[in-house]
């Protein structure tokens, strides 16, 4: 089907150019308790909780930890772990793992300390949606409650979640700031004219003394962006001409976790511990937990004090602390020494999953 140019509408000066996507300064009303909100993507201030909402630590309190026995693995467990590891390596032979001779199995004491602080944070920002006659919960129904006075349902403890809700009595309707209530905005591609200059002939209508076949000699073509109308439906109000503005409260629950494992084994990379579990022989949970004292590993005691103080300082400034939990895990680690074909080797078995790490294996190239 040949393209045939149609007559297009003339330029309409009453259709405004596009305004800003966000309301301009001073466009929105002030809501008591939420003054200063400007509206826009970058405006989302945090509201620190009132002092009464955050618990205060008691002085000179500490926590004691029971004694723990260091686990060890048997030769059979170590061999099975190595065989499983070798099976996951396509270029490793299983023959050394089956026929090696153990010399020594040395259990190593590895503690992992973990501190969890479960917090709630509240922030707000202006939002809007096209107004099509929906209910407007405005200031005429009462004063908006303060950010921390709005009731919410708590999620399962230590789970991250974000909930967004409208602040009661904060809504009002205003003319759309982008189209100034017209419902349409001038097309920026053709500047409201419905046509664009032909890019093939550069608007001349001819190419090498022949009619341009792209624009049929007109020098201009229909604007595909606005379908030659010269305007588009407003992308903000979607043609409704008015917007319902409201304050949206964002409540964020987050489990903030800090972990520490003393670096006592230079031949074993500590990052390997991140993917395995241990035996949590000590778990202490309360609104606030207190530093560990009297534990045989003094470094764990020191880290407990340090992290607890850091969490209190960091999170009480902007968030509400709902619960804390500290734990000590004994992460199994055994250094297995063995011989094969007259040479000495070793590998590590770690975690309750009996994972294996080795920097050198007897046969890494022959497949049997």
CSV table of C-alpha atoms in Angstrom, one decimal:
chain,number,residue,atom,x,y,z
A,1,UNK,CA,0.0,0.0,0.0
A,2,UNK,CA,1.5,3.3,-1.1
A,3,UNK,CA,2.0,5.9,1.6
A,4,UNK,CA,-0.1,8.9,0.9
A,5,UNK,CA,0.3,12.0,2.9
A,6,UNK,CA,-2.9,13.2,4.7
A,7,UNK,CA,-3.8,16.7,5.8
A,8,UNK,CA,-2.7,17.3,9.3
A,9,UNK,CA,-4.1,19.6,12.0
A,10,UNK,CA,-2.7,23.0,12.3
A,11,UNK,CA,-0.4,24.1,15.2
A,12,UNK,CA,-2.5,24.6,18.3
A,13,UNK,CA,-0.9,27.2,20.7
A,14,UNK,CA,-3.4,26.2,23.4
A,15,UNK,CA,-1.8,22.8,23.9
A,16,UNK,CA,1.1,23.4,26.3
A,17,UNK,CA,4.6,22.1,26.1
A,18,UNK,CA,5.5,19.4,28.6
A,19,UNK,CA,6.1,20.6,32.1
A,20,UNK,CA,8.3,18.8,34.7
A,21,UNK,CA,7.5,15.2,35.6
A,22,UNK,CA,7.7,16.2,39.3
A,23,UNK,CA,5.6,19.0,40.8
A,24,UNK,CA,7.5,22.3,40.9
A,25,UNK,CA,8.6,23.9,44.2
A,26,UNK,CA,5.6,25.3,46.1
A,27,UNK,CA,3.1,23.3,44.1
A,28,UNK,CA,2.1,21.1,47.0
A,29,UNK,CA,0.4,21.9,50.3
A,30,UNK,CA,2.1,21.5,53.7
A,31,UNK,CA,0.7,18.7,55.8
A,32,UNK,CA,1.2,19.0,59.6
A,33,UNK,CA,4.0,16.7,60.7
A,34,UNK,CA,5.4,16.3,57.2
A,35,UNK,CA,6.5,19.9,56.4
A,36,UNK,CA,9.3,20.4,54.0
A,37,UNK,CA,8.5,17.5,51.7
A,38,UNK,CA,9.3,18.9,48.2
A,39,UNK,CA,8.0,16.0,46.1
A,40,UNK,CA,10.3,14.2,43.6
A,41,UNK,CA,12.3,11.1,43.4
A,42,UNK,CA,15.2,12.3,45.6
A,43,UNK,CA,13.0,13.6,48.4
A,44,UNK,CA,12.4,10.7,50.8
A,45,UNK,CA,13.5,11.8,54.3
A,46,UNK,CA,13.9,9.4,57.1
A,47,UNK,CA,12.1,10.0,60.4
A,48,UNK,CA,14.2,9.0,63.4
A,49,UNK,CA,11.9,7.3,66.0
A,50,UNK,CA,11.1,9.3,69.2
A,51,UNK,CA,13.5,8.4,72.0
A,52,UNK,CA,10.8,6.4,73.8
A,53,UNK,CA,10.6,4.0,70.9
A,54,UNK,CA,14.2,2.8,71.2
A,55,UNK,CA,15.3,0.7,74.2
A,56,UNK,CA,18.2,2.0,76.3
A,57,UNK,CA,21.0,-0.4,77.3
A,58,UNK,CA,21.7,-1.1,81.0
A,59,UNK,CA,25.1,-0.4,82.3
A,60,UNK,CA,27.7,-3.1,83.2
A,61,UNK,CA,25.6,-6.0,81.9
A,62,UNK,CA,27.3,-9.0,80.3
A,63,UNK,CA,26.5,-12.4,79.0
A,64,UNK,CA,28.2,-15.7,79.9
A,65,UNK,CA,28.7,-18.6,77.4
A,66,UNK,CA,28.8,-22.4,78.2
A,67,UNK,CA,31.9,-24.5,77.5
A,68,UNK,CA,32.1,-26.3,74.2
A,69,UNK,CA,33.8,-29.4,72.9
A,70,UNK,CA,35.8,-29.3,69.7
A,71,UNK,CA,34.5,-31.9,67.2
A,72,UNK,CA,36.7,-34.0,65.0
A,73,UNK,CA,36.1,-36.2,61.9
A,74,UNK,CA,37.2,-39.8,61.5
A,75,UNK,CA,39.3,-41.1,58.6
A,76,UNK,CA,36.3,-42.6,56.9
A,77,UNK,CA,34.4,-39.3,57.0
A,78,UNK,CA,37.5,-37.4,55.7
A,79,UNK,CA,38.0,-39.9,52.9
A,80,UNK,CA,34.3,-39.8,51.9
A,81,UNK,CA,34.4,-36.0,51.9
A,82,UNK,CA,37.5,-36.0,49.7
A,83,UNK,CA,36.0,-38.5,47.2
A,84,UNK,CA,32.9,-36.4,46.9
A,85,UNK,CA,35.1,-33.3,46.3
A,86,UNK,CA,37.1,-35.1,43.6
A,87,UNK,CA,33.9,-36.2,41.8
A,88,UNK,CA,33.0,-32.6,41.3
A,89,UNK,CA,36.3,-31.9,39.5
A,90,UNK,CA,36.3,-33.4,36.0
A,91,UNK,CA,40.1,-33.5,35.7
A,92,UNK,CA,40.8,-35.1,39.1
A,93,UNK,CA,41.3,-38.8,39.5
A,94,UNK,CA,39.6,-40.6,42.4
A,95,UNK,CA,42.5,-43.1,42.7
A,96,UNK,CA,44.6,-41.0,45.2
A,97,UNK,CA,41.5,-40.4,47.4
A,98,UNK,CA,40.7,-44.1,47.5
A,99,UNK,CA,44.3,-45.3,48.2
A,100,UNK,CA,45.9,-42.5,50.3
A,101,UNK,CA,47.3,-43.2,53.7
A,102,UNK,CA,46.4,-40.8,56.5
A,103,UNK,CA,49.1,-39.6,58.8
A,104,UNK,CA,47.2,-37.2,61.1
A,105,UNK,CA,43.8,-35.5,61.5
A,106,UNK,CA,44.1,-32.3,63.4
A,107,UNK,CA,40.8,-30.6,64.6
A,108,UNK,CA,41.0,-26.8,64.7
A,109,UNK,CA,38.8,-24.7,66.9
A,110,UNK,CA,36.9,-22.1,64.8
A,111,UNK,CA,34.2,-19.9,66.3
A,112,UNK,CA,31.9,-17.7,64.2
A,113,UNK,CA,30.3,-14.8,66.0
A,114,UNK,CA,27.1,-13.4,64.6
A,115,UNK,CA,25.1,-10.3,65.7
A,116,UNK,CA,21.7,-9.6,64.2
A,117,UNK,CA,19.8,-6.3,64.9
A,118,UNK,CA,16.3,-6.2,63.5
A,119,UNK,CA,15.2,-2.7,62.8
A,120,UNK,CA,12.2,-0.7,61.5
A,121,UNK,CA,12.8,2.5,59.5
A,122,UNK,CA,10.2,5.0,58.3
A,123,UNK,CA,10.4,7.5,55.5
A,124,UNK,CA,7.9,9.4,53.4
A,125,UNK,CA,7.5,11.1,50.1
A,126,UNK,CA,4.8,12.8,48.0
A,127,UNK,CA,3.2,10.6,45.4
A,128,UNK,CA,0.5,11.2,42.9
A,129,UNK,CA,-1.9,9.3,40.6
A,130,UNK,CA,-4.4,10.4,37.9
A,131,UNK,CA,-7.6,11.6,39.5
A,132,UNK,CA,-10.7,9.9,38.2
A,133,UNK,CA,-13.2,10.6,40.9
A,134,UNK,CA,-11.8,8.3,43.6
A,135,UNK,CA,-12.3,9.1,47.3
A,136,UNK,CA,-10.1,11.9,48.6
A,137,UNK,CA,-9.0,11.4,52.2
A,138,UNK,CA,-8.0,15.0,52.9
A,139,UNK,CA,-7.2,17.3,55.9
A,140,UNK,CA,-10.9,18.0,56.2
A,141,UNK,CA,-11.2,14.6,57.9
A,142,UNK,CA,-8.6,15.4,60.6
A,143,UNK,CA,-5.0,15.9,61.2
A,144,UNK,CA,-2.5,13.4,59.7
A,145,UNK,CA,-0.9,11.1,62.3
A,146,UNK,CA,2.9,11.5,62.9
A,147,UNK,CA,5.0,8.9,61.0
A,148,UNK,CA,5.6,6.7,64.0
A,149,UNK,CA,2.0,6.9,65.1
A,150,UNK,CA,0.7,5.1,62.1
A,151,UNK,CA,-0.1,1.5,63.0
A,152,UNK,CA,1.4,-1.3,60.9
A,153,UNK,CA,1.5,-5.1,61.2
A,154,UNK,CA,4.9,-6.5,62.1
A,155,UNK,CA,6.3,-9.2,59.7
A,156,UNK,CA,7.9,-12.4,60.9
A,157,UNK,CA,11.0,-11.4,63.0
A,158,UNK,CA,14.3,-11.2,61.3
A,159,UNK,CA,12.8,-11.1,57.8
A,160,UNK,CA,13.3,-8.2,55.4
A,161,UNK,CA,10.2,-6.5,54.2
A,162,UNK,CA,9.1,-3.1,52.8
A,163,UNK,CA,5.5,-1.8,53.1
A,164,UNK,CA,4.1,1.3,51.5
A,165,UNK,CA,0.9,3.0,52.7
A,166,UNK,CA,-0.9,6.3,52.4
A,167,UNK,CA,-0.7,8.7,55.3
A,168,UNK,CA,-4.3,9.3,56.4
A,169,UNK,CA,-5.8,12.7,55.7
A,170,UNK,CA,-2.9,13.8,53.5
A,171,UNK,CA,-4.6,13.6,50.1
A,172,UNK,CA,-5.8,16.5,47.8
A,173,UNK,CA,-6.6,17.1,44.1
A,174,UNK,CA,-4.8,19.6,42.0
A,175,UNK,CA,-4.6,20.4,38.3
A,176,UNK,CA,-1.9,18.3,36.5
A,177,UNK,CA,1.4,20.2,36.7
A,178,UNK,CA,2.8,18.7,33.5
A,179,UNK,CA,-0.1,19.5,31.1
A,180,UNK,CA,-1.5,22.4,33.1
A,181,UNK,CA,-4.9,20.7,33.1
A,182,UNK,CA,-5.2,20.3,29.4
A,183,UNK,CA,-4.8,16.5,29.4
A,184,UNK,CA,-2.5,16.7,26.4
A,185,UNK,CA,1.0,18.0,25.8
A,186,UNK,CA,2.7,19.3,22.6
A,187,UNK,CA,4.6,16.7,20.8
A,188,UNK,CA,8.3,17.4,21.3
A,189,UNK,CA,9.3,15.4,18.2
A,190,UNK,CA,7.5,17.7,15.7
A,191,UNK,CA,7.0,20.7,18.0
A,192,UNK,CA,3.3,20.4,17.7
A,193,UNK,CA,3.1,20.6,13.9
A,194,UNK,CA,2.2,17.0,13.2
A,195,UNK,CA,4.9,16.8,10.5
A,196,UNK,CA,8.7,16.4,10.4
A,197,UNK,CA,11.2,17.3,7.8
A,198,UNK,CA,12.0,14.4,5.5
A,199,UNK,CA,15.5,13.0,6.4
A,200,UNK,CA,16.1,11.5,3.0
A,201,UNK,CA,15.8,14.8,1.0
A,202,UNK,CA,16.5,17.1,3.9
A,203,UNK,CA,13.2,18.8,3.3
A,204,UNK,CA,13.9,19.7,-0.3
A,205,UNK,CA,11.4,17.3,-1.8
A,206,UNK,CA,13.9,16.2,-4.5
A,207,UNK,CA,16.9,14.0,-4.7
A,208,UNK,CA,19.2,14.5,-7.8
A,209,UNK,CA,16.4,16.4,-9.6
A,210,UNK,CA,13.9,13.6,-9.0
A,211,UNK,CA,10.9,13.5,-6.6
A,212,UNK,CA,11.9,12.1,-3.2
A,213,UNK,CA,10.1,8.7,-3.0
A,214,UNK,CA,10.1,8.8,0.7
A,215,UNK,CA,8.0,12.0,1.2
A,216,UNK,CA,6.5,12.1,-2.4
A,217,UNK,CA,8.1,15.4,-3.0
A,218,UNK,CA,6.5,17.2,-0.1
A,219,UNK,CA,9.7,17.6,1.9
A,220,UNK,CA,7.9,16.6,5.1
A,221,UNK,CA,6.5,13.4,6.5
A,222,UNK,CA,3.9,12.5,9.1
A,223,UNK,CA,5.2,12.5,12.7
A,224,UNK,CA,5.1,8.9,13.8
A,225,UNK,CA,5.6,9.9,17.5
A,226,UNK,CA,2.2,11.6,17.7
A,227,UNK,CA,0.6,10.0,14.7
A,228,UNK,CA,0.5,13.5,13.1
A,229,UNK,CA,-1.8,14.9,15.7
A,230,UNK,CA,0.8,17.4,17.0
A,231,UNK,CA,0.1,16.4,20.6
A,232,UNK,CA,0.2,13.4,22.9
A,233,UNK,CA,-1.9,12.3,25.9
A,234,UNK,CA,-0.2,13.6,29.1
A,235,UNK,CA,2.1,10.9,30.4
A,236,UNK,CA,1.5,12.0,34.0
A,237,UNK,CA,-2.3,12.4,34.4
A,238,UNK,CA,-3.0,10.1,31.4
A,239,UNK,CA,-5.5,12.6,30.1
A,240,UNK,CA,-7.5,13.0,33.3
A,241,UNK,CA,-6.3,16.6,33.7
A,242,UNK,CA,-6.1,16.4,37.5
A,243,UNK,CA,-3.9,14.5,39.9
A,244,UNK,CA,-4.6,13.1,43.4
A,245,UNK,CA,-1.5,13.9,45.5
A,246,UNK,CA,-0.9,12.1,48.8
A,247,UNK,CA,2.0,11.4,51.2
A,248,UNK,CA,3.3,7.8,51.0
A,249,UNK,CA,4.9,6.3,54.1
A,250,UNK,CA,7.5,3.6,53.5
A,251,UNK,CA,8.2,1.3,56.3
A,252,UNK,CA,11.3,-0.9,56.0
A,253,UNK,CA,12.1,-3.9,58.2
A,254,UNK,CA,15.6,-5.1,57.9
A,255,UNK,CA,17.8,-7.7,59.6
A,256,UNK,CA,21.2,-6.2,59.9
A,257,UNK,CA,23.9,-8.9,60.3
A,258,UNK,CA,27.5,-8.7,61.3
A,259,UNK,CA,29.8,-11.8,61.4
A,260,UNK,CA,33.3,-12.4,62.5
A,261,UNK,CA,35.6,-15.4,62.3
A,262,UNK,CA,39.1,-15.1,63.8
A,263,UNK,CA,41.8,-15.7,61.2
A,264,UNK,CA,43.9,-18.4,62.8
A,265,UNK,CA,44.7,-20.7,59.9
A,266,UNK,CA,46.8,-19.0,57.2
A,267,UNK,CA,46.6,-22.0,54.8
A,268,UNK,CA,42.8,-22.0,54.8
A,269,UNK,CA,40.9,-19.1,53.1
A,270,UNK,CA,38.3,-17.6,55.5
A,271,UNK,CA,35.8,-16.8,52.8
A,272,UNK,CA,35.1,-20.6,52.5
A,273,UNK,CA,33.3,-20.4,55.9
A,274,UNK,CA,30.7,-18.1,54.4
A,275,UNK,CA,29.0,-21.0,52.5
A,276,UNK,CA,28.9,-23.6,55.3
A,277,UNK,CA,27.0,-23.9,58.6
A,278,UNK,CA,28.2,-24.6,62.0
A,279,UNK,CA,26.9,-25.8,65.4
A,280,UNK,CA,25.2,-22.8,67.1
A,281,UNK,CA,25.9,-23.9,70.6
A,282,UNK,CA,25.1,-20.5,72.0
A,283,UNK,CA,22.2,-18.3,71.0
A,284,UNK,CA,21.2,-15.2,73.0
A,285,UNK,CA,18.1,-13.2,72.0
A,286,UNK,CA,16.5,-10.2,73.6
A,287,UNK,CA,15.3,-6.7,72.9
A,288,UNK,CA,19.0,-5.7,73.5
A,289,UNK,CA,21.8,-8.2,73.9
A,290,UNK,CA,24.9,-7.5,76.0
A,291,UNK,CA,28.7,-8.2,75.5
A,292,UNK,CA,30.0,-11.7,76.0
A,293,UNK,CA,32.5,-12.1,78.9
A,294,UNK,CA,34.4,-15.1,80.2
A,295,UNK,CA,34.5,-17.0,76.9
A,296,UNK,CA,37.8,-18.9,76.4
A,297,UNK,CA,38.4,-17.1,73.1
A,298,UNK,CA,39.0,-13.5,74.2
A,299,UNK,CA,38.8,-12.2,70.6
A,300,UNK,CA,35.2,-13.3,70.5
A,301,UNK,CA,34.5,-11.3,73.7
A,302,UNK,CA,36.2,-8.2,72.2
A,303,UNK,CA,34.3,-8.5,68.9
A,304,UNK,CA,31.0,-8.9,70.8
A,305,UNK,CA,31.5,-5.7,72.7
A,306,UNK,CA,32.7,-3.8,69.5
A,307,UNK,CA,29.8,-4.9,67.3
A,308,UNK,CA,27.1,-4.4,69.9
A,309,UNK,CA,28.3,-0.8,70.4
A,310,UNK,CA,28.5,-0.2,66.7
A,311,UNK,CA,25.0,-1.5,66.0
A,312,UNK,CA,23.5,0.6,68.8
A,313,UNK,CA,25.3,3.7,67.6
A,314,UNK,CA,24.4,3.1,63.9
A,315,UNK,CA,20.8,2.0,64.0
A,316,UNK,CA,19.3,4.1,66.9
A,317,UNK,CA,20.1,7.3,65.0
A,318,UNK,CA,17.6,6.5,62.1
A,319,UNK,CA,15.8,3.3,63.0
A,320,UNK,CA,13.8,1.6,65.8
A,321,UNK,CA,15.5,-1.6,67.2
A,322,UNK,CA,12.9,-4.3,67.5
A,323,UNK,CA,15.1,-7.2,68.6
A,324,UNK,CA,18.6,-8.4,68.7
A,325,UNK,CA,20.2,-11.8,68.6
A,326,UNK,CA,23.8,-12.9,69.0
A,327,UNK,CA,25.2,-16.4,68.5
A,328,UNK,CA,28.4,-18.3,68.5
A,329,UNK,CA,28.8,-21.2,66.1
A,330,UNK,CA,31.5,-23.9,66.3
A,331,UNK,CA,32.4,-24.4,62.6
A,332,UNK,CA,34.1,-27.8,62.2
A,333,UNK,CA,37.6,-27.6,60.6
A,334,UNK,CA,40.0,-30.5,60.4
A,335,UNK,CA,43.4,-30.5,58.7
A,336,UNK,CA,43.9,-33.9,57.2
A,337,UNK,CA,47.6,-34.9,56.5
A,338,UNK,CA,48.2,-37.9,54.2
A,339,UNK,CA,50.8,-39.6,51.9
A,340,UNK,CA,50.4,-40.9,48.4
A,341,UNK,CA,53.0,-42.5,46.2
A,342,UNK,CA,55.7,-41.5,48.8
A,343,UNK,CA,54.8,-37.8,48.8
A,344,UNK,CA,53.1,-35.7,51.6
A,345,UNK,CA,49.8,-33.9,51.0
A,346,UNK,CA,47.0,-32.4,53.0
A,347,UNK,CA,43.5,-31.1,52.7
A,348,UNK,CA,40.8,-29.4,55.0
A,349,UNK,CA,37.4,-30.7,55.9
A,350,UNK,CA,35.1,-27.9,57.0
A,351,UNK,CA,31.6,-27.1,58.0
A,352,UNK,CA,28.8,-29.4,59.1
A,353,UNK,CA,28.5,-30.2,55.3
A,354,UNK,CA,32.0,-31.7,55.3
A,355,UNK,CA,33.2,-29.5,52.4
A,356,UNK,CA,36.8,-30.0,51.3
A,357,UNK,CA,39.4,-27.4,50.4
A,358,UNK,CA,42.9,-28.4,49.1
A,359,UNK,CA,45.5,-26.3,47.3
A,360,UNK,CA,47.3,-29.4,45.9
A,361,UNK,CA,46.0,-32.8,44.8
A,362,UNK,CA,48.2,-35.8,43.7
A,363,UNK,CA,46.6,-36.4,40.3
A,364,UNK,CA,45.0,-33.4,38.7
A,365,UNK,CA,45.4,-34.4,35.1
A,366,UNK,CA,44.8,-38.2,34.7
A,367,UNK,CA,41.2,-39.5,34.6
A,368,UNK,CA,40.7,-43.1,35.8
